[in-house]
Coordinates of N, CA and C in Angstrom, one line a residue:
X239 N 0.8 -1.2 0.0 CA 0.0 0.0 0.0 C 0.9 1.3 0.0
X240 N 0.2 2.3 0.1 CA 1.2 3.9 -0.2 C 1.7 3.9 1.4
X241 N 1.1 3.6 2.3 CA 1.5 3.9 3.6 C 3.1 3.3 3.7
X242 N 3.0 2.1 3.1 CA 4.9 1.8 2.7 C 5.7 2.6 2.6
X243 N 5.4 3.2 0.8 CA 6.4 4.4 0.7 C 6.1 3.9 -1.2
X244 N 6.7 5.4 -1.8 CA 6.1 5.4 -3.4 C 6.4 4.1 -4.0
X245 N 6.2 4.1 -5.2 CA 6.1 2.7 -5.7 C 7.8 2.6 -5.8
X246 N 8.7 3.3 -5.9 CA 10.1 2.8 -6.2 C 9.9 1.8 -4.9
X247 N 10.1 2.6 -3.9 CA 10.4 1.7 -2.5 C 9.2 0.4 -2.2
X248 N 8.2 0.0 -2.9 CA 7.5 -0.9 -2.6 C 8.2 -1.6 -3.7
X249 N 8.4 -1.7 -5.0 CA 9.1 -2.7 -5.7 C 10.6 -3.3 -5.3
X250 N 11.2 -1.8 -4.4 CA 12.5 -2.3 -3.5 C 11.9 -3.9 -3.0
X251 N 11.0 -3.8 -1.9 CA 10.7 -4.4 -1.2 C 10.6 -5.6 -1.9
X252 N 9.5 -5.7 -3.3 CA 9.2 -6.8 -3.9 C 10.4 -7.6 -4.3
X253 N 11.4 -6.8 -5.0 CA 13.0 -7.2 -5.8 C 13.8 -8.0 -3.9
X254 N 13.6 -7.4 -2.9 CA 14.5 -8.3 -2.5 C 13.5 -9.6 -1.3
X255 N 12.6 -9.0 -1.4 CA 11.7 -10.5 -1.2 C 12.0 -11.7 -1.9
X256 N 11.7 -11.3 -3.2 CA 12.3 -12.5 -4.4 C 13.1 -12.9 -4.3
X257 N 13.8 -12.0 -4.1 CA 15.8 -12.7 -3.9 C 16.0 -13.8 -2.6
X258 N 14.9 -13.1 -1.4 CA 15.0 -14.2 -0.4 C 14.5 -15.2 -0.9
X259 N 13.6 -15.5 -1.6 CA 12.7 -17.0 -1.6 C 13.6 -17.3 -2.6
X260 N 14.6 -16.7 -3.6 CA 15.6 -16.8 -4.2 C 16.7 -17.9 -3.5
X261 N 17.0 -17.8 -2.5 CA 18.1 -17.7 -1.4 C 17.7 -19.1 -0.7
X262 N 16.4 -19.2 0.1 CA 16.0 -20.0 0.7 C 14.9 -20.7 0.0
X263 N 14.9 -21.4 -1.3 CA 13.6 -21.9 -1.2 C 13.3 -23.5 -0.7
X264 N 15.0 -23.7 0.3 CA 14.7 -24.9 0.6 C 13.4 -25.1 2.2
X265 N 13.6 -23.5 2.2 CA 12.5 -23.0 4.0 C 11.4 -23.4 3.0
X266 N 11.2 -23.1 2.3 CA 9.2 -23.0 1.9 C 8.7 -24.7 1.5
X267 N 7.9 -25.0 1.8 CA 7.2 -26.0 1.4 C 6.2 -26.4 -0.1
X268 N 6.9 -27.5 -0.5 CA 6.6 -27.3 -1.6 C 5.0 -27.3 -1.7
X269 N 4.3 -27.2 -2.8 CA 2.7 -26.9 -3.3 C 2.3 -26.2 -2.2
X270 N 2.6 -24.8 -1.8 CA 1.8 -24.0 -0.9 C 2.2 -22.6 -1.9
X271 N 1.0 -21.8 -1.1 CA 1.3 -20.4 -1.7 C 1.3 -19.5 -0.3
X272 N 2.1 -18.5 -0.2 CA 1.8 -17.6 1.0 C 1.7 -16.5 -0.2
X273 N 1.3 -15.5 1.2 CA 0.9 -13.9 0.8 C 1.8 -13.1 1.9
X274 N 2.6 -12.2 1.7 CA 3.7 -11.6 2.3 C 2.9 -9.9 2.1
X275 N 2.5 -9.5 3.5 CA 2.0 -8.4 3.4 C 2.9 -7.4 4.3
X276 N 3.2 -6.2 3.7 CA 4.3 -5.1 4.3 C 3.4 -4.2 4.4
X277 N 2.9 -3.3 6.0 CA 2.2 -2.7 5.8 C 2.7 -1.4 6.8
X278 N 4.2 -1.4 6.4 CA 5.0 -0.2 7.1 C 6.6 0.0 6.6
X279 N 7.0 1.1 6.2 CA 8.3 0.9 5.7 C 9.1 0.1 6.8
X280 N 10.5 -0.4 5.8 CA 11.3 -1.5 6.8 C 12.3 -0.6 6.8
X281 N 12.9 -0.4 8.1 CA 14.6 -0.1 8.2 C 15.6 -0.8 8.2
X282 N 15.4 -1.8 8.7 CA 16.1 -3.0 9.0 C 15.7 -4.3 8.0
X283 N 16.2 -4.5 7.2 CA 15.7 -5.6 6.3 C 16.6 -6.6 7.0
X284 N 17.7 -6.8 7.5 CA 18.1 -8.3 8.0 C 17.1 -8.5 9.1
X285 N 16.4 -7.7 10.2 CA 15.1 -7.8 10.2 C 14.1 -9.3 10.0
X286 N 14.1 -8.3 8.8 CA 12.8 -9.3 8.3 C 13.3 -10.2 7.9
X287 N 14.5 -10.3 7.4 CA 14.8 -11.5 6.5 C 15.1 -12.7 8.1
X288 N 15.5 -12.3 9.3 CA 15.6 -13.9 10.0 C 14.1 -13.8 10.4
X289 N 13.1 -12.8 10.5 CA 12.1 -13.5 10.7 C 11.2 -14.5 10.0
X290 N 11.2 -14.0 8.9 CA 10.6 -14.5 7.9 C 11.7 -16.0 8.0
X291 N 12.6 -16.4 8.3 CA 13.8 -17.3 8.4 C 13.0 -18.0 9.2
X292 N 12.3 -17.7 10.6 CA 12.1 -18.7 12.0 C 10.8 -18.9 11.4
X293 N 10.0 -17.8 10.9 CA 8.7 -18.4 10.5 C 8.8 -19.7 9.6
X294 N 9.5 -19.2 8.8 CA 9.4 -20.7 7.7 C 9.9 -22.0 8.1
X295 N 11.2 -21.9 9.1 CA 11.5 -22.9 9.6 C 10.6 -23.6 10.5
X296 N 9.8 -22.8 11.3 CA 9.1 -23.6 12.1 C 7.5 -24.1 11.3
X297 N 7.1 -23.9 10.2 CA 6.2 -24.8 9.0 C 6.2 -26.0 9.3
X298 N 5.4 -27.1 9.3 CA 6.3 -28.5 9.0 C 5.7 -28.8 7.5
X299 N 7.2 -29.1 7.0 CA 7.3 -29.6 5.8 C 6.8 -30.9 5.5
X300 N 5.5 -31.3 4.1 CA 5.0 -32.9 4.5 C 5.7 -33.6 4.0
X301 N 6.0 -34.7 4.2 CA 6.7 -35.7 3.4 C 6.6 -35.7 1.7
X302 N 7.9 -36.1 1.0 CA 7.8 -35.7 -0.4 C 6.9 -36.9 -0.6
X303 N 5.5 -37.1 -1.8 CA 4.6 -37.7 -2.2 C 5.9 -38.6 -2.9
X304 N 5.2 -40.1 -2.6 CA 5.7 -41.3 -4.0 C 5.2 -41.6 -4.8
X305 N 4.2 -40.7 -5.3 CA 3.6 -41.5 -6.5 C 4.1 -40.9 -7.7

């Protein structure tokens, strides 16, 4: 939203989101979708990046399907 900050700085945000799920996509579980909502500028992006780190870690991942 605008309360973020103009669209340069909210695509900031989008460009290094990507990079994390970039980085880590062994944290995410596979066939799910999340929604990553920013609803205040960040100062601190390493920050978010270990939270977003404990959140994903603590998911449980389901066993890979054998069929």
């Amino acid at each position: 939203t605008r309360q973020v900050g103009s669209a340069v700085v909210r695509n900031r945000f989008r460009r290094k989101l990507k990079e994390f799920y970039r980085l880590n996509k062994h944290l995410w579980p596979e066939q799910t979708h999340y929604l990553v909502l920013i609803r205040r500028p960040i100062s601190d992006w390493s920050d978010i990046e270990g939270r977003l780190s404990r959140i994903l870690a603590s998911i449980p991942h389901p066993p890979p399907s054998t069929q």
